[in-house]
Amino acid sequence: LYWFSLISNCDIVIICVPTPLNKNREPDLSFITNTLNLLDPHLTKAQLISLESTTYPGTTDEILGQFLESKGFRIGEDIFLSYSPEREDPGNQNYSTKSIPKIVSGITQKCCRISELLYKSIVEHTVIVSSTQTAEIFINVNSNNLPMDEYSGNVILSIINQADINIPVLLLVTDVEILLGDMNYDST
């Protein structure tokens, strides 16, 4: 745990931990919350915290955002929070981390702009979306490579409606991704 003490010297903290389903098939966010608790004494003002774990819509705002605010940080003013899902295609020689389009979002516009500057220095293409919830639902829909039955579709639509996500915007993000990369990779 020594390396957690080095976090206070970092400008950027990227959190990418497992987010499995529990025995009730609900998101197990314990890896995220445990990581936040380990980071807590080492977080400082002006840092960008970027969550990359695939998770349910609302996690960035409801879990990370509320945690940071409870510690006295003002998101978008003295600490910056974004969600940019991890995108990998292990074993595919045609795509690398650099060439897979990167979805970028932030809790505030300033958070999003700072996050975009980070990811533009790493990947060839960034796709900015209007909210962290939109990015969170996008990665869940985009990662589902199985045929969707009516029940699954209704569950996803329910989540989209609860999160007040604009479906045409979500579809536009998918279209932009198709234009930037031919989508012959298995996104996760």
PDB file of N, CA and C in Angstrom, residues 46-113:
ATOM      1  N   ALA A  46      -6.854  20.075  -7.163  1.00  0.00           N
ATOM      2  CA  ALA A  46      -6.421  20.220  -8.558  1.00  0.00           C
ATOM      3  C   ALA A  46      -6.147  18.892  -9.246  1.00  0.00           C
ATOM      4  N   GLN A  47      -6.413  17.772  -8.599  1.00  0.00           N
ATOM      5  CA  GLN A  47      -6.232  16.483  -9.256  1.00  0.00           C
ATOM      6  C   GLN A  47      -7.421  16.168 -10.155  1.00  0.00           C
ATOM      7  N   LEU A  48      -7.147  15.411 -11.224  1.00  0.00           N
ATOM      8  CA  LEU A  48      -8.187  14.821 -12.056  1.00  0.00           C
ATOM      9  C   LEU A  48      -8.335  13.377 -11.613  1.00  0.00           C
ATOM     10  N   ILE A  49      -9.541  12.988 -11.237  1.00  0.00           N
ATOM     11  CA  ILE A  49      -9.856  11.604 -10.905  1.00  0.00           C
ATOM     12  C   ILE A  49     -10.701  11.079 -12.057  1.00  0.00           C
ATOM     13  N   SER A  50     -10.204  10.051 -12.743  1.00  0.00           N
ATOM     14  CA  SER A  50     -10.925   9.499 -13.888  1.00  0.00           C
ATOM     15  C   SER A  50     -11.247   8.033 -13.614  1.00  0.00           C
ATOM     16  N   LEU A  51     -12.526   7.721 -13.617  1.00  0.00           N
ATOM     17  CA  LEU A  51     -12.971   6.338 -13.459  1.00  0.00           C
ATOM     18  C   LEU A  51     -13.015   5.700 -14.839  1.00  0.00           C
ATOM     19  N   GLU A  52     -12.418   4.500 -14.976  1.00  0.00           N
ATOM     20  CA  GLU A  52     -12.444   3.777 -16.243  1.00  0.00           C
ATOM     21  C   GLU A  52     -13.155   2.439 -16.137  1.00  0.00           C
ATOM     22  N   SER A  53     -13.537   2.026 -14.959  1.00  0.00           N
ATOM     23  CA  SER A  53     -14.195   0.728 -14.771  1.00  0.00           C
ATOM     24  C   SER A  53     -15.567   0.719 -15.432  1.00  0.00           C
ATOM     25  N   THR A  54     -15.911  -0.399 -16.071  1.00  0.00           N
ATOM     26  CA  THR A  54     -17.263  -0.557 -16.600  1.00  0.00           C
ATOM     27  C   THR A  54     -18.207  -0.669 -15.413  1.00  0.00           C
ATOM     28  N   THR A  55     -19.211   0.183 -15.362  1.00  0.00           N
ATOM     29  CA  THR A  55     -20.086   0.215 -14.199  1.00  0.00           C
ATOM     30  C   THR A  55     -21.472   0.695 -14.594  1.00  0.00           C
ATOM     31  N   TYR A  56     -22.380   0.726 -13.644  1.00  0.00           N
ATOM     32  CA  TYR A  56     -23.745   1.121 -13.955  1.00  0.00           C
ATOM     33  C   TYR A  56     -23.870   2.645 -14.040  1.00  0.00           C
ATOM     34  N   PRO A  57     -24.863   3.144 -14.780  1.00  0.00           N
ATOM     35  CA  PRO A  57     -25.048   4.599 -14.911  1.00  0.00           C
ATOM     36  C   PRO A  57     -25.322   5.252 -13.560  1.00  0.00           C
ATOM     37  N   GLY A  58     -24.554   6.266 -13.264  1.00  0.00           N
ATOM     38  CA  GLY A  58     -24.703   7.002 -12.014  1.00  0.00           C
ATOM     39  C   GLY A  58     -23.542   6.791 -11.058  1.00  0.00           C
ATOM     40  N   THR A  59     -22.703   5.805 -11.308  1.00  0.00           N
ATOM     41  CA  THR A  59     -21.608   5.495 -10.376  1.00  0.00           C
ATOM     42  C   THR A  59     -20.661   6.672 -10.186  1.00  0.00           C
ATOM     43  N   THR A  60     -20.253   7.302 -11.271  1.00  0.00           N
ATOM     44  CA  THR A  60     -19.277   8.393 -11.166  1.00  0.00           C
ATOM     45  C   THR A  60     -19.822   9.505 -10.289  1.00  0.00           C
ATOM     46  N   ASP A  61     -21.051   9.914 -10.558  1.00  0.00           N
ATOM     47  CA  ASP A  61     -21.660  11.003  -9.809  1.00  0.00           C
ATOM     48  C   ASP A  61     -22.046  10.569  -8.397  1.00  0.00           C
ATOM     49  N   GLU A  62     -22.768   9.461  -8.299  1.00  0.00           N
ATOM     50  CA  GLU A  62     -23.339   9.048  -7.013  1.00  0.00           C
ATOM     51  C   GLU A  62     -22.317   8.466  -6.042  1.00  0.00           C
ATOM     52  N   ILE A  63     -21.343   7.745  -6.532  1.00  0.00           N
ATOM     53  CA  ILE A  63     -20.361   7.119  -5.640  1.00  0.00           C
ATOM     54  C   ILE A  63     -19.118   8.006  -5.509  1.00  0.00           C
ATOM     55  N   LEU A  64     -18.427   8.262  -6.618  1.00  0.00           N
ATOM     56  CA  LEU A  64     -17.204   9.054  -6.544  1.00  0.00           C
ATOM     57  C   LEU A  64     -17.487  10.516  -6.213  1.00  0.00           C
ATOM     58  N   GLY A  65     -18.466  11.091  -6.913  1.00  0.00           N
ATOM     59  CA  GLY A  65     -18.788  12.501  -6.677  1.00  0.00           C
ATOM     60  C   GLY A  65     -19.201  12.773  -5.243  1.00  0.00           C
ATOM     61  N   GLN A  66     -20.106  11.967  -4.737  1.00  0.00           N
ATOM     62  CA  GLN A  66     -20.556  12.168  -3.350  1.00  0.00           C
ATOM     63  C   GLN A  66     -19.421  11.932  -2.356  1.00  0.00           C
ATOM     64  N   PHE A  67     -18.566  10.953  -2.647  1.00  0.00           N
ATOM     65  CA  PHE A  67     -17.411  10.689  -1.780  1.00  0.00           C
ATOM     66  C   PHE A  67     -16.509  11.925  -1.732  1.00  0.00           C
ATOM     67  N   LEU A  68     -16.151  12.453  -2.901  1.00  0.00           N
ATOM     68  CA  LEU A  68     -15.256  13.614  -2.947  1.00  0.00           C
ATOM     69  C   LEU A  68     -15.877  14.828  -2.263  1.00  0.00           C
ATOM     70  N   GLU A  69     -17.164  15.049  -2.494  1.00  0.00           N
ATOM     71  CA  GLU A  69     -17.834  16.184  -1.853  1.00  0.00           C
ATOM     72  C   GLU A  69     -17.887  16.005  -0.335  1.00  0.00           C
ATOM     73  N   SER A  70     -18.055  14.774   0.130  1.00  0.00           N
ATOM     74  CA  SER A  70     -18.087  14.536   1.579  1.00  0.00           C
ATOM     75  C   SER A  70     -16.729  14.803   2.219  1.00  0.00           C
ATOM     76  N   LYS A  71     -15.676  14.821   1.422  1.00  0.00           N
ATOM     77  CA  LYS A  71     -14.325  15.119   1.915  1.00  0.00           C
ATOM     78  C   LYS A  71     -13.995  16.601   1.787  1.00  0.00           C
ATOM     79  N   GLY A  72     -14.972  17.394   1.351  1.00  0.00           N
ATOM     80  CA  GLY A  72     -14.789  18.835   1.269  1.00  0.00           C
ATOM     81  C   GLY A  72     -14.332  19.363  -0.078  1.00  0.00           C
ATOM     82  N   PHE A  73     -14.197  18.481  -1.068  1.00  0.00           N
ATOM     83  CA  PHE A  73     -13.808  18.936  -2.401  1.00  0.00           C
ATOM     84  C   PHE A  73     -15.016  19.505  -3.133  1.00  0.00           C
ATOM     85  N   ARG A  74     -14.775  20.484  -3.995  1.00  0.00           N
ATOM     86  CA  ARG A  74     -15.807  21.034  -4.872  1.00  0.00           C
ATOM     87  C   ARG A  74     -15.483  20.589  -6.295  1.00  0.00           C
ATOM     88  N   ILE A  75     -16.301  19.687  -6.800  1.00  0.00           N
ATOM     89  CA  ILE A  75     -16.039  19.103  -8.116  1.00  0.00           C
ATOM     90  C   ILE A  75     -16.182  20.173  -9.193  1.00  0.00           C
ATOM     91  N   GLY A  76     -15.188  20.252 -10.054  1.00  0.00           N
ATOM     92  CA  GLY A  76     -15.177  21.242 -11.124  1.00  0.00           C
ATOM     93  C   GLY A  76     -14.521  22.538 -10.704  1.00  0.00           C
ATOM     94  N   GLU A  77     -14.194  22.656  -9.412  1.00  0.00           N
ATOM     95  CA  GLU A  77     -13.523  23.860  -8.925  1.00  0.00           C
ATOM     96  C   GLU A  77     -12.140  23.540  -8.359  1.00  0.00           C
ATOM     97  N   ASP A  78     -12.086  22.628  -7.387  1.00  0.00           N
ATOM     98  CA  ASP A  78     -10.787  22.315  -6.803  1.00  0.00           C
ATOM     99  C   ASP A  78     -10.382  20.841  -6.948  1.00  0.00           C
ATOM    100  N   ILE A  79     -11.251  20.058  -7.560  1.00  0.00           N
ATOM    101  CA  ILE A  79     -10.915  18.690  -7.958  1.00  0.00           C
ATOM    102  C   ILE A  79     -11.784  18.367  -9.171  1.00  0.00           C
ATOM    103  N   PHE A  80     -11.305  17.492 -10.029  1.00  0.00           N
ATOM    104  CA  PHE A  80     -11.986  17.248 -11.298  1.00  0.00           C
ATOM    105  C   PHE A  80     -12.284  15.761 -11.437  1.00  0.00           C
ATOM    106  N   LEU A  81     -13.497  15.453 -11.891  1.00  0.00           N
ATOM    107  CA  LEU A  81     -13.965  14.075 -11.927  1.00  0.00           C
ATOM    108  C   LEU A  81     -14.519  13.747 -13.300  1.00  0.00           C
ATOM    109  N   SER A  82     -14.026  12.632 -13.852  1.00  0.00           N
ATOM    110  CA  SER A  82     -14.476  12.229 -15.185  1.00  0.00           C
ATOM    111  C   SER A  82     -14.724  10.724 -15.235  1.00  0.00           C
ATOM    112  N   TYR A  83     -15.428  10.338 -16.293  1.00  0.00           N
ATOM    113  CA  TYR A  83     -15.610   8.920 -16.595  1.00  0.00           C
ATOM    114  C   TYR A  83     -15.227   8.710 -18.047  1.00  0.00           C
ATOM    115  N   SER A  84     -14.297   7.798 -18.263  1.00  0.00           N
ATOM    116  CA  SER A  84     -13.847   7.459 -19.607  1.00  0.00           C
ATOM    117  C   SER A  84     -13.579   5.958 -19.606  1.00  0.00           C
ATOM    118  N   PRO A  85     -14.547   5.178 -20.080  1.00  0.00           N
ATOM    119  CA  PRO A  85     -14.446   3.732 -19.928  1.00  0.00           C
ATOM    120  C   PRO A  85     -13.234   3.108 -20.603  1.00  0.00           C
ATOM    121  N   GLU A  86     -12.666   2.147 -19.909  1.00  0.00           N
ATOM    122  CA  GLU A  86     -11.559   1.370 -20.459  1.00  0.00           C
ATOM    123  C   GLU A  86     -12.040   0.667 -21.716  1.00  0.00           C
ATOM    124  N   ARG A  87     -11.236   0.698 -22.750  1.00  0.00           N
ATOM    125  CA  ARG A  87     -11.589   0.057 -24.018  1.00  0.00           C
ATOM    126  C   ARG A  87     -10.393  -0.747 -24.458  1.00  0.00           C
ATOM    127  N   GLU A  88     -10.521  -2.025 -24.525  1.00  0.00           N
ATOM    128  CA  GLU A  88      -9.422  -2.905 -24.907  1.00  0.00           C
ATOM    129  C   GLU A  88      -9.910  -3.958 -25.895  1.00  0.00           C
ATOM    130  N   ASP A  89      -8.994  -4.474 -26.656  1.00  0.00           N
ATOM    131  CA  ASP A  89      -9.267  -5.611 -27.534  1.00  0.00           C
ATOM    132  C   ASP A  89      -8.034  -6.502 -27.534  1.00  0.00           C
ATOM    133  N   PRO A  90      -7.856  -7.257 -26.444  1.00  0.00           N
ATOM    134  CA  PRO A  90      -6.648  -8.078 -26.312  1.00  0.00           C
ATOM    135  C   PRO A  90      -6.480  -9.038 -27.489  1.00  0.00           C
ATOM    136  N   GLY A  91      -5.281  -9.098 -27.998  1.00  0.00           N
ATOM    137  CA  GLY A  91      -4.972 -10.040 -29.062  1.00  0.00           C
ATOM    138  C   GLY A  91      -5.260  -9.549 -30.471  1.00  0.00           C
ATOM    139  N   ASN A  92      -5.982  -8.458 -30.616  1.00  0.00           N
ATOM    140  CA  ASN A  92      -6.290  -7.946 -31.952  1.00  0.00           C
ATOM    141  C   ASN A  92      -5.104  -7.096 -32.422  1.00  0.00           C
ATOM    142  N   GLN A  93      -4.448  -7.533 -33.476  1.00  0.00           N
ATOM    143  CA  GLN A  93      -3.278  -6.834 -34.005  1.00  0.00           C
ATOM    144  C   GLN A  93      -3.634  -5.554 -34.758  1.00  0.00           C
ATOM    145  N   ASN A  94      -4.927  -5.389 -35.131  1.00  0.00           N
ATOM    146  CA  ASN A  94      -5.349  -4.212 -35.897  1.00  0.00           C
ATOM    147  C   ASN A  94      -5.652  -3.003 -35.018  1.00  0.00           C
ATOM    148  N   TYR A  95      -5.877  -3.230 -33.728  1.00  0.00           N
ATOM    149  CA  TYR A  95      -6.245  -2.133 -32.832  1.00  0.00           C
ATOM    150  C   TYR A  95      -5.394  -2.178 -31.585  1.00  0.00           C
ATOM    151  N   SER A  96      -5.012  -1.018 -31.146  1.00  0.00           N
ATOM    152  CA  SER A  96      -4.273  -0.887 -29.887  1.00  0.00           C
ATOM    153  C   SER A  96      -5.038   0.099 -29.020  1.00  0.00           C
ATOM    154  N   THR A  97      -4.618   0.254 -27.806  1.00  0.00           N
ATOM    155  CA  THR A  97      -5.255   1.234 -26.924  1.00  0.00           C
ATOM    156  C   THR A  97      -5.277   2.603 -27.595  1.00  0.00           C
ATOM    157  N   LYS A  98      -4.214   2.952 -28.276  1.00  0.00           N
ATOM    158  CA  LYS A  98      -4.114   4.261 -28.928  1.00  0.00           C
ATOM    159  C   LYS A  98      -5.130   4.431 -30.063  1.00  0.00           C
ATOM    160  N   SER A  99      -5.445   3.362 -30.781  1.00  0.00           N
ATOM    161  CA  SER A  99      -6.308   3.509 -31.957  1.00  0.00           C
ATOM    162  C   SER A  99      -7.795   3.267 -31.696  1.00  0.00           C
ATOM    163  N   ILE A 100      -8.147   2.779 -30.522  1.00  0.00           N
ATOM    164  CA  ILE A 100      -9.561   2.569 -30.204  1.00  0.00           C
ATOM    165  C   ILE A 100     -10.141   3.899 -29.723  1.00  0.00           C
ATOM    166  N   PRO A 101     -11.213   4.400 -30.349  1.00  0.00           N
ATOM    167  CA  PRO A 101     -11.798   5.674 -29.922  1.00  0.00           C
ATOM    168  C   PRO A 101     -12.141   5.662 -28.431  1.00  0.00           C
ATOM    169  N   LYS A 102     -11.868   6.767 -27.755  1.00  0.00           N
ATOM    170  CA  LYS A 102     -12.031   6.874 -26.304  1.00  0.00           C
ATOM    171  C   LYS A 102     -13.202   7.790 -25.985  1.00  0.00           C
ATOM    172  N   ILE A 103     -14.193   7.256 -25.283  1.00  0.00           N
ATOM    173  CA  ILE A 103     -15.328   8.045 -24.806  1.00  0.00           C
ATOM    174  C   ILE A 103     -14.851   8.872 -23.617  1.00  0.00           C
ATOM    175  N   VAL A 104     -15.174  10.164 -23.595  1.00  0.00           N
ATOM    176  CA  VAL A 104     -14.733  11.058 -22.527  1.00  0.00           C
ATOM    177  C   VAL A 104     -15.932  11.847 -22.023  1.00  0.00           C
ATOM    178  N   SER A 105     -16.060  11.912 -20.688  1.00  0.00           N
ATOM    179  CA  SER A 105     -17.137  12.700 -20.073  1.00  0.00           C
ATOM    180  C   SER A 105     -16.631  13.270 -18.755  1.00  0.00           C
ATOM    181  N   GLY A 106     -17.358  14.233 -18.230  1.00  0.00           N
ATOM    182  CA  GLY A 106     -16.997  14.815 -16.935  1.00  0.00           C
ATOM    183  C   GLY A 106     -18.226  15.256 -16.190  1.00  0.00           C
ATOM    184  N   ILE A 107     -18.088  15.389 -14.897  1.00  0.00           N
ATOM    185  CA  ILE A 107     -19.204  15.844 -14.064  1.00  0.00           C
ATOM    186  C   ILE A 107     -19.590  17.280 -14.436  1.00  0.00           C
ATOM    187  N   THR A 108     -18.590  18.101 -14.724  1.00  0.00           N
ATOM    188  CA  THR A 108     -18.828  19.467 -15.202  1.00  0.00           C
ATOM    189  C   THR A 108     -18.123  19.621 -16.549  1.00  0.00           C
ATOM    190  N   GLN A 109     -18.401  20.726 -17.229  1.00  0.00           N
ATOM    191  CA  GLN A 109     -17.731  20.973 -18.507  1.00  0.00           C
ATOM    192  C   GLN A 109     -16.225  21.100 -18.317  1.00  0.00           C
ATOM    193  N   LYS A 110     -15.819  21.738 -17.229  1.00  0.00           N
ATOM    194  CA  LYS A 110     -14.387  21.890 -16.968  1.00  0.00           C
ATOM    195  C   LYS A 110     -13.744  20.525 -16.708  1.00  0.00           C
ATOM    196  N   CYS A 111     -14.427  19.671 -15.967  1.00  0.00           N
ATOM    197  CA  CYS A 111     -13.919  18.306 -15.743  1.00  0.00           C
ATOM    198  C   CYS A 111     -13.752  17.585 -17.069  1.00  0.00           C
ATOM    199  N   CYS A 112     -14.719  17.735 -17.951  1.00  0.00           N
ATOM    200  CA  CYS A 112     -14.676  17.077 -19.256  1.00  0.00           C
ATOM    201  C   CYS A 112     -13.520  17.608 -20.093  1.00  0.00           C
ATOM    202  N   ARG A 113     -13.329  18.926 -20.096  1.00  0.00           N
ATOM    203  CA  ARG A 113     -12.241  19.514 -20.885  1.00  0.00           C
ATOM    204  C   ARG A 113     -10.875  19.029 -20.401  1.00  0.00           C
TER     205      ARG A 113
END
